Coordinates of C-alpha atoms in Angstrom, one line a residue:
X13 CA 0.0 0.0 0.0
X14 CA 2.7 2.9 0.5
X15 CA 4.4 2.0 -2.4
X16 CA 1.3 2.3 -4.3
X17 CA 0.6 5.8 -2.9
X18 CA 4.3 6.5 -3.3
X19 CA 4.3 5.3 -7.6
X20 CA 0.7 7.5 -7.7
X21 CA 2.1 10.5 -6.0
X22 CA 4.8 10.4 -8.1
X23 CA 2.2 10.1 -11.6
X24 CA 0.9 13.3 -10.8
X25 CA 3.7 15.8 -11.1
X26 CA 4.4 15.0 -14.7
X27 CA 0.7 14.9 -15.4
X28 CA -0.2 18.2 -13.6
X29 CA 3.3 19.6 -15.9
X30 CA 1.2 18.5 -19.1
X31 CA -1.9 20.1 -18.1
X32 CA -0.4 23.3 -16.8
X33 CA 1.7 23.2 -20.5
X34 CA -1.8 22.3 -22.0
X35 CA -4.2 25.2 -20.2
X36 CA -0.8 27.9 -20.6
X37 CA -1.1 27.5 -24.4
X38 CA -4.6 27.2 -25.2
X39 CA -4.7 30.3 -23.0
X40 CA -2.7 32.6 -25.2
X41 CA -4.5 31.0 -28.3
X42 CA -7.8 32.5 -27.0
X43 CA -8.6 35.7 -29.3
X44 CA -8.3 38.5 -27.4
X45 CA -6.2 41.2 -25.9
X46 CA -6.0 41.9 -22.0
X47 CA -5.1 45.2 -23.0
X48 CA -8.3 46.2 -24.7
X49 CA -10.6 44.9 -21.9
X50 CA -8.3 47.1 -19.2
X51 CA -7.8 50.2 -21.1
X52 CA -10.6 50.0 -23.7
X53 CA -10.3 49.9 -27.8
X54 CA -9.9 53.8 -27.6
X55 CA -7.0 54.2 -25.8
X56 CA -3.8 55.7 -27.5
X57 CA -1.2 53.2 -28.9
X58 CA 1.8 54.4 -26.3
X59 CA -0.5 54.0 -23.2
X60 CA -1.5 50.6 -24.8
X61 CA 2.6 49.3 -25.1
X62 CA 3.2 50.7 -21.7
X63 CA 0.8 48.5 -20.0
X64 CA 1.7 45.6 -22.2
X65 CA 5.4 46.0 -21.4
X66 CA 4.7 46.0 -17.7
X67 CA 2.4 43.2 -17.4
X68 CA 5.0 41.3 -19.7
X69 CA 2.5 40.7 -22.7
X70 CA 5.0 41.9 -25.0
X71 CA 7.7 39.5 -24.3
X72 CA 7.6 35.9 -26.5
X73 CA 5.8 33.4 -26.0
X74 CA 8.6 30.6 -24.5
X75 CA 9.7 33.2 -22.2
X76 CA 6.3 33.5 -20.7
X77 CA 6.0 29.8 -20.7
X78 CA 9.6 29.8 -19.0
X79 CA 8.2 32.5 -16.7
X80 CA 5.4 30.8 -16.0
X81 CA 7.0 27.2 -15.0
X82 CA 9.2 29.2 -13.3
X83 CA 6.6 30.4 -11.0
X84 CA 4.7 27.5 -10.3
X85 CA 7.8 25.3 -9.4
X86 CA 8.2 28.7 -6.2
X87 CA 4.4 27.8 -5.6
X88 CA 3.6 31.7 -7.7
X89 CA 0.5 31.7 -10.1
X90 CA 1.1 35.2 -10.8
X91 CA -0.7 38.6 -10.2
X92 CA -4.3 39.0 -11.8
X93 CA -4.1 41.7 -14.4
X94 CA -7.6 43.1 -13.8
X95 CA -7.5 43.3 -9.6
X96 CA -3.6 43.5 -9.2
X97 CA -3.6 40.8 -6.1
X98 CA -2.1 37.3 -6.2
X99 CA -3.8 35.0 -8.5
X100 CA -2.9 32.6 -5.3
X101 CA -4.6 35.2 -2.9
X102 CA -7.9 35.0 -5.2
X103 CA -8.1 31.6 -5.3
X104 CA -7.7 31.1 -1.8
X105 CA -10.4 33.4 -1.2
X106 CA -12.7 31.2 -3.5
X107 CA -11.3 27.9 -3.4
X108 CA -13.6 27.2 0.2
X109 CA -17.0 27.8 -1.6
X110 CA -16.4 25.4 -4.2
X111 CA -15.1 22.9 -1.8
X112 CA -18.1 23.3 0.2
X113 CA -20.4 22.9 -3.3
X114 CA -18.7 19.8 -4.5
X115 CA -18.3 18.0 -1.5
X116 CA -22.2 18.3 -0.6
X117 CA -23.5 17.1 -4.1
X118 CA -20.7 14.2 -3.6
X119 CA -23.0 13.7 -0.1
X120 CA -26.2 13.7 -2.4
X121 CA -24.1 11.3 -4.9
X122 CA -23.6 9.3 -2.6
X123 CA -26.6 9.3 -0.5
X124 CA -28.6 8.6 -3.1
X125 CA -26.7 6.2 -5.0
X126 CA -24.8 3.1 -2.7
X127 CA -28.3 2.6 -0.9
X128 CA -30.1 2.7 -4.7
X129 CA -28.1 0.9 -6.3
X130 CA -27.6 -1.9 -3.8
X131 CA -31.8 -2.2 -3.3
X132 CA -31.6 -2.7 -7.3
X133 CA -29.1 -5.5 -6.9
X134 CA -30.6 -7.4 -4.1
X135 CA -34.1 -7.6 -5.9
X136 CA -33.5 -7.2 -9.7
X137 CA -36.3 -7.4 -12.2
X138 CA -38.7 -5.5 -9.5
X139 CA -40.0 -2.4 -9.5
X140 CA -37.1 -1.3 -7.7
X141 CA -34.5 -2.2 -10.2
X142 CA -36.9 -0.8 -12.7
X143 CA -37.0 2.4 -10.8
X144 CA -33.1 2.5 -10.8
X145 CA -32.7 2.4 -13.7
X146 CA -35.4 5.7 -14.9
X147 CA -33.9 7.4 -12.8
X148 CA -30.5 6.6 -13.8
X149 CA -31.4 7.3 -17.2
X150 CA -33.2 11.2 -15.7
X151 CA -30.3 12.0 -14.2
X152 CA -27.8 11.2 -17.1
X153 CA -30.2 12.8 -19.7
X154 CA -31.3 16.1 -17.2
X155 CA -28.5 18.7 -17.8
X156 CA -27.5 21.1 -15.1
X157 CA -28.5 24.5 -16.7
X158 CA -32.1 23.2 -17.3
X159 CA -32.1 21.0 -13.5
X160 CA -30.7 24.1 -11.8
X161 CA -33.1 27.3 -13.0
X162 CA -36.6 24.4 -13.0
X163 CA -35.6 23.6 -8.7
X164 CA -35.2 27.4 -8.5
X165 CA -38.9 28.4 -10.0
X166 CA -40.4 25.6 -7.8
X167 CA -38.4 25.6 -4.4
X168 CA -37.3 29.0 -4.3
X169 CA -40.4 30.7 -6.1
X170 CA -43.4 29.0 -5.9
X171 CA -43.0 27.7 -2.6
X172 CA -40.6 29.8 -1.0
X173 CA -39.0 27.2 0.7
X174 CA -35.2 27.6 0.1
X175 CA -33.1 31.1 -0.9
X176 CA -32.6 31.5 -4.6
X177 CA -29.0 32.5 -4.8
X178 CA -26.0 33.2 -2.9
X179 CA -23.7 31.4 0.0
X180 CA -24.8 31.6 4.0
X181 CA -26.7 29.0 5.7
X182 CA -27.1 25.6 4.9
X183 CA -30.7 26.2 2.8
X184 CA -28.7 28.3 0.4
X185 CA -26.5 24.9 0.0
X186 CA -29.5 22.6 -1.1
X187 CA -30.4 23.5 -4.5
X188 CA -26.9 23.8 -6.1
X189 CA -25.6 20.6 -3.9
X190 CA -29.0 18.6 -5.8
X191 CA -28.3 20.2 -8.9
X192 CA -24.6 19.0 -9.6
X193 CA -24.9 15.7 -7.4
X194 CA -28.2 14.5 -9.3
X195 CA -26.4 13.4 -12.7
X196 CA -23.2 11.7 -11.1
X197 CA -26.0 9.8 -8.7
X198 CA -27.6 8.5 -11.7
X199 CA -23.7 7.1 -13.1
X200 CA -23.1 5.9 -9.3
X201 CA -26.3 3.7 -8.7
X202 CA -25.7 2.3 -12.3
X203 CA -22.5 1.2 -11.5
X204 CA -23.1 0.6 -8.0
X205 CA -26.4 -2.2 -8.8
X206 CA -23.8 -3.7 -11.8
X207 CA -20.6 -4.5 -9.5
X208 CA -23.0 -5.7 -6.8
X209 CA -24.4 -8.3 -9.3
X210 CA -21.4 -9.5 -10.9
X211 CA -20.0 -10.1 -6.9
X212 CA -23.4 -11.5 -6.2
X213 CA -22.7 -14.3 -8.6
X214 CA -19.5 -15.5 -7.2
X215 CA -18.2 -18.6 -5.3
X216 CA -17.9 -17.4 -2.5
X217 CA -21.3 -16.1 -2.2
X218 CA -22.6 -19.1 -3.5
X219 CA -20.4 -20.8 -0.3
X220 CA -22.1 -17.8 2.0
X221 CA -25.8 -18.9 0.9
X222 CA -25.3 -22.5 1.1
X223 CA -23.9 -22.2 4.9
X224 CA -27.3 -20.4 5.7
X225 CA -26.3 -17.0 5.8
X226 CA -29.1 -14.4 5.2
X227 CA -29.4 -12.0 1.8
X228 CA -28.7 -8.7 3.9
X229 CA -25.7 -10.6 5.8
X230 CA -24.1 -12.0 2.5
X231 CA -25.1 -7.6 0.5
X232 CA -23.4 -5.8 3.7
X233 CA -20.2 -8.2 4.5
X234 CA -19.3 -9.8 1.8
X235 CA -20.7 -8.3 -1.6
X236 CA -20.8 -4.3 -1.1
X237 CA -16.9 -4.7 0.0
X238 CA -15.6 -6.0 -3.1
X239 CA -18.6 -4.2 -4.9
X240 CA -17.3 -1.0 -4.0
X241 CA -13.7 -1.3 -6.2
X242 CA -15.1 0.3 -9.2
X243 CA -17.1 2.3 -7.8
X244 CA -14.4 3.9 -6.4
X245 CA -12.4 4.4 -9.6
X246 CA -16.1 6.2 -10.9
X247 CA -16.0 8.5 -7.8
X248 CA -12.7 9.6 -8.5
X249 CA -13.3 10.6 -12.1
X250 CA -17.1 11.5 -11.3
X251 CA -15.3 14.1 -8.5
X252 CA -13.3 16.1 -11.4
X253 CA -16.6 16.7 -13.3
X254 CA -18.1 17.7 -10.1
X255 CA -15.4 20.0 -10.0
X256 CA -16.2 21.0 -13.6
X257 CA -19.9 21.6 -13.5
X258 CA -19.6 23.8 -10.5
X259 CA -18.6 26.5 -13.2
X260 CA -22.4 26.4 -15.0
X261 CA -24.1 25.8 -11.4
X262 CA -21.7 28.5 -9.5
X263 CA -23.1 31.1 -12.0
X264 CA -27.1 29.6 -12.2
X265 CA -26.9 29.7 -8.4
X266 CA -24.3 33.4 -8.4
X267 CA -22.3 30.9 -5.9
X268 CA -19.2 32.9 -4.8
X269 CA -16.7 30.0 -6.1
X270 CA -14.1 29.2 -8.3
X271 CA -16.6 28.6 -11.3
X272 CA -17.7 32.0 -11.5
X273 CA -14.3 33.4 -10.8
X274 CA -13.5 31.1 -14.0
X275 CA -16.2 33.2 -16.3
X276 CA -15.1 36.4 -15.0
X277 CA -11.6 36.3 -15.6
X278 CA -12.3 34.4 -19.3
X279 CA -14.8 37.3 -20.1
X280 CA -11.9 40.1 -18.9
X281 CA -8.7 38.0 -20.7
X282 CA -7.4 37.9 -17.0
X283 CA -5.0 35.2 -18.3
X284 CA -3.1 35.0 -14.8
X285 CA -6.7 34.2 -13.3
X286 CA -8.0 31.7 -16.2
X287 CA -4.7 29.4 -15.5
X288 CA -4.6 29.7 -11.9
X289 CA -8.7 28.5 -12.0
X290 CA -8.4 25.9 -14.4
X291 CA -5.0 24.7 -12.7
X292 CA -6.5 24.5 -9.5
X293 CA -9.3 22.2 -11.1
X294 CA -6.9 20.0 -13.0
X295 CA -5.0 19.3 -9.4
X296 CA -8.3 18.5 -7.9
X297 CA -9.2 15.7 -10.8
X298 CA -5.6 14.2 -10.6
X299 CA -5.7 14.1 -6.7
X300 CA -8.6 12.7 -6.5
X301 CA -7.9 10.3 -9.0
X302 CA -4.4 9.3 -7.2
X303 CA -6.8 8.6 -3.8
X304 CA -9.2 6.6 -5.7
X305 CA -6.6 4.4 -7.1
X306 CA -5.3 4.3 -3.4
X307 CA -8.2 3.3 -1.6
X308 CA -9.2 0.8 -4.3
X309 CA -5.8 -0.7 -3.6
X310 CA -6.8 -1.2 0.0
X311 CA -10.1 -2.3 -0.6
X312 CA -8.9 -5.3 -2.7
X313 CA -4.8 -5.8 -2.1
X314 CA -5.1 -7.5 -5.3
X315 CA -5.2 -4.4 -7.7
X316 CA -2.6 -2.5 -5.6
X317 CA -0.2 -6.2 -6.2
X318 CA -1.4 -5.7 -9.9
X319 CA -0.6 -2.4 -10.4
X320 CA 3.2 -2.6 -8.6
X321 CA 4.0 -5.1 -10.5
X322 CA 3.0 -3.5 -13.9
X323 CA 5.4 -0.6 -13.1
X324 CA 8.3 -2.9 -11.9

């Protein structure tokens, strides 16, 4: 097990250098100029070079990669070239609210999908299995910009019941947390109903039933364990689209985040800002990734033996 952690921390330094090469050059191929959203298309051609000298826009291209690199290896992001403050200082600032959105809708995921999906597997071809799988199908086929405004008009509107907007109190969580952790439910209870099944039909729970022990016994001890590999691996990549979609539901929901921090510095060409945002993402998916593979390792030793010896 430490070794596996060990080989999958080590992955993710050259695959967070790829994406920050990847996001720092599809960046600077954006049309656009910085310059033109600060100072505005009127302004005269030497006040223009001026700024673009001093936020180093007019240097190449490799040396603002070099620059760039440069930075991230001292733990810099740079300075936003709308506010003037540490890209680092802004995320920080933002990085809470979206950590508080995308770990409740991982609570609703969950919540919604390991109980779900594990009903489905004990009593397939019912009317709970049938169930399952609609609203599997609801959630994969509902996208979040429709999901998020139709809860609004009928929690927050016509009833009144929860806030419409913002970040305070734990009602203001409810709608965005249901909005973004409805679709990856749907892909969890799918995959949580299938690996139950295929455990279901092994020896060993064959051995379980024929020694007389019970159906909830045989789902909770020795199924769901073994079930609960690939689910896993799904959570991990589900969490980096979480991580994603909180950019459409931070702006449906004006949650103070990193997602609508995103949009504003894309819609002002704060480049600083747009790396720092999209880097910050990036590290979330690959962590969460690297734990997944980790805790799949300890929940069957087997992959972790598989996967050391791949890389020996």
């Amino acid at each position: 097990m430490p070794r596996l952690a060990l080989r999958r921390l080590a992955l993710t330094v050259p695959t967070m250098l790829a994406a920050a090469t990847l996001v720092f050059l599809l960046v600077h191929l954006v049309p656009g100029d910085p310059v033109d959203v600060m100072l505005g298309e009127s302004a005269a051609p030497a006040d223009r070079e001026a700024l673009r000298r001093r936020l180093g826009l007019d240097r190449p291209v490799a040396v603002q990669y070099a620059a760039f690199l440069a930075g991230l290896a001292r733990g810099e992001l740079g300075r936003s070239l709308v506010h003037g403050t540490p890209v680092a200082r802004l995320l920080a600032e933002r990085l809470p609210a979206t950590a508080e959105l995308t770990f409740a809708a991982l609570a609703v995921a969950v919540a919604l999908a390991l109980p779900l999906g594990l009903a489905a597997a004990a009593r397939p071809g019912t009317w709970i299995d049938r169930g399952s799988v609609g609203l599997a199908l609801l959630g994969v086929s509902v996208p979040s910009f429709w999901l998020g405004p139709m809860l609004i008009i009928l929690f927050a509107i016509d009833l009144g019941w929860l806030p419409v907007s913002g970040r305070g109190t734990w009602a203001h969580l409810v709608l965005p947390a249901a909005t973004l952790g409805f679709g990856m439910a749907a892909i969890l209870t799918r995959m949580t109903r299938a690996s139950v099944l295929d455990c279901l039909a092994e020896d060993y729970v064959r051995t379980a039933r024929a020694k007389g022990v019970s159906r909830g016994r045989i789902l909770a001890r020795h199924a769901l364990r073994n079930a609960l590999a690939p689910v896993v691996t799904i959570l991990g990549l589900q969490f980096g689209a979480l991580l994603a979609g909180t950019v459409i539901t931070e702006t449906i929901f004006a949650w103070p985040g990193l997602g609508r921090l995103l949009i504003d510095a894309i819609n002002q060409r704060d480049y600083p800002v747009v790396q720092g945002c999209i880097l910050a993402i990036a590290a979330g998916f690959v962590v969460a990734n690297a734990l997944a593979d980790v805790v799949n390792g300890w929940l069957d030793p087997r992959i972790g033996a598989a996967a050391t010896r791949a890389r020996s």
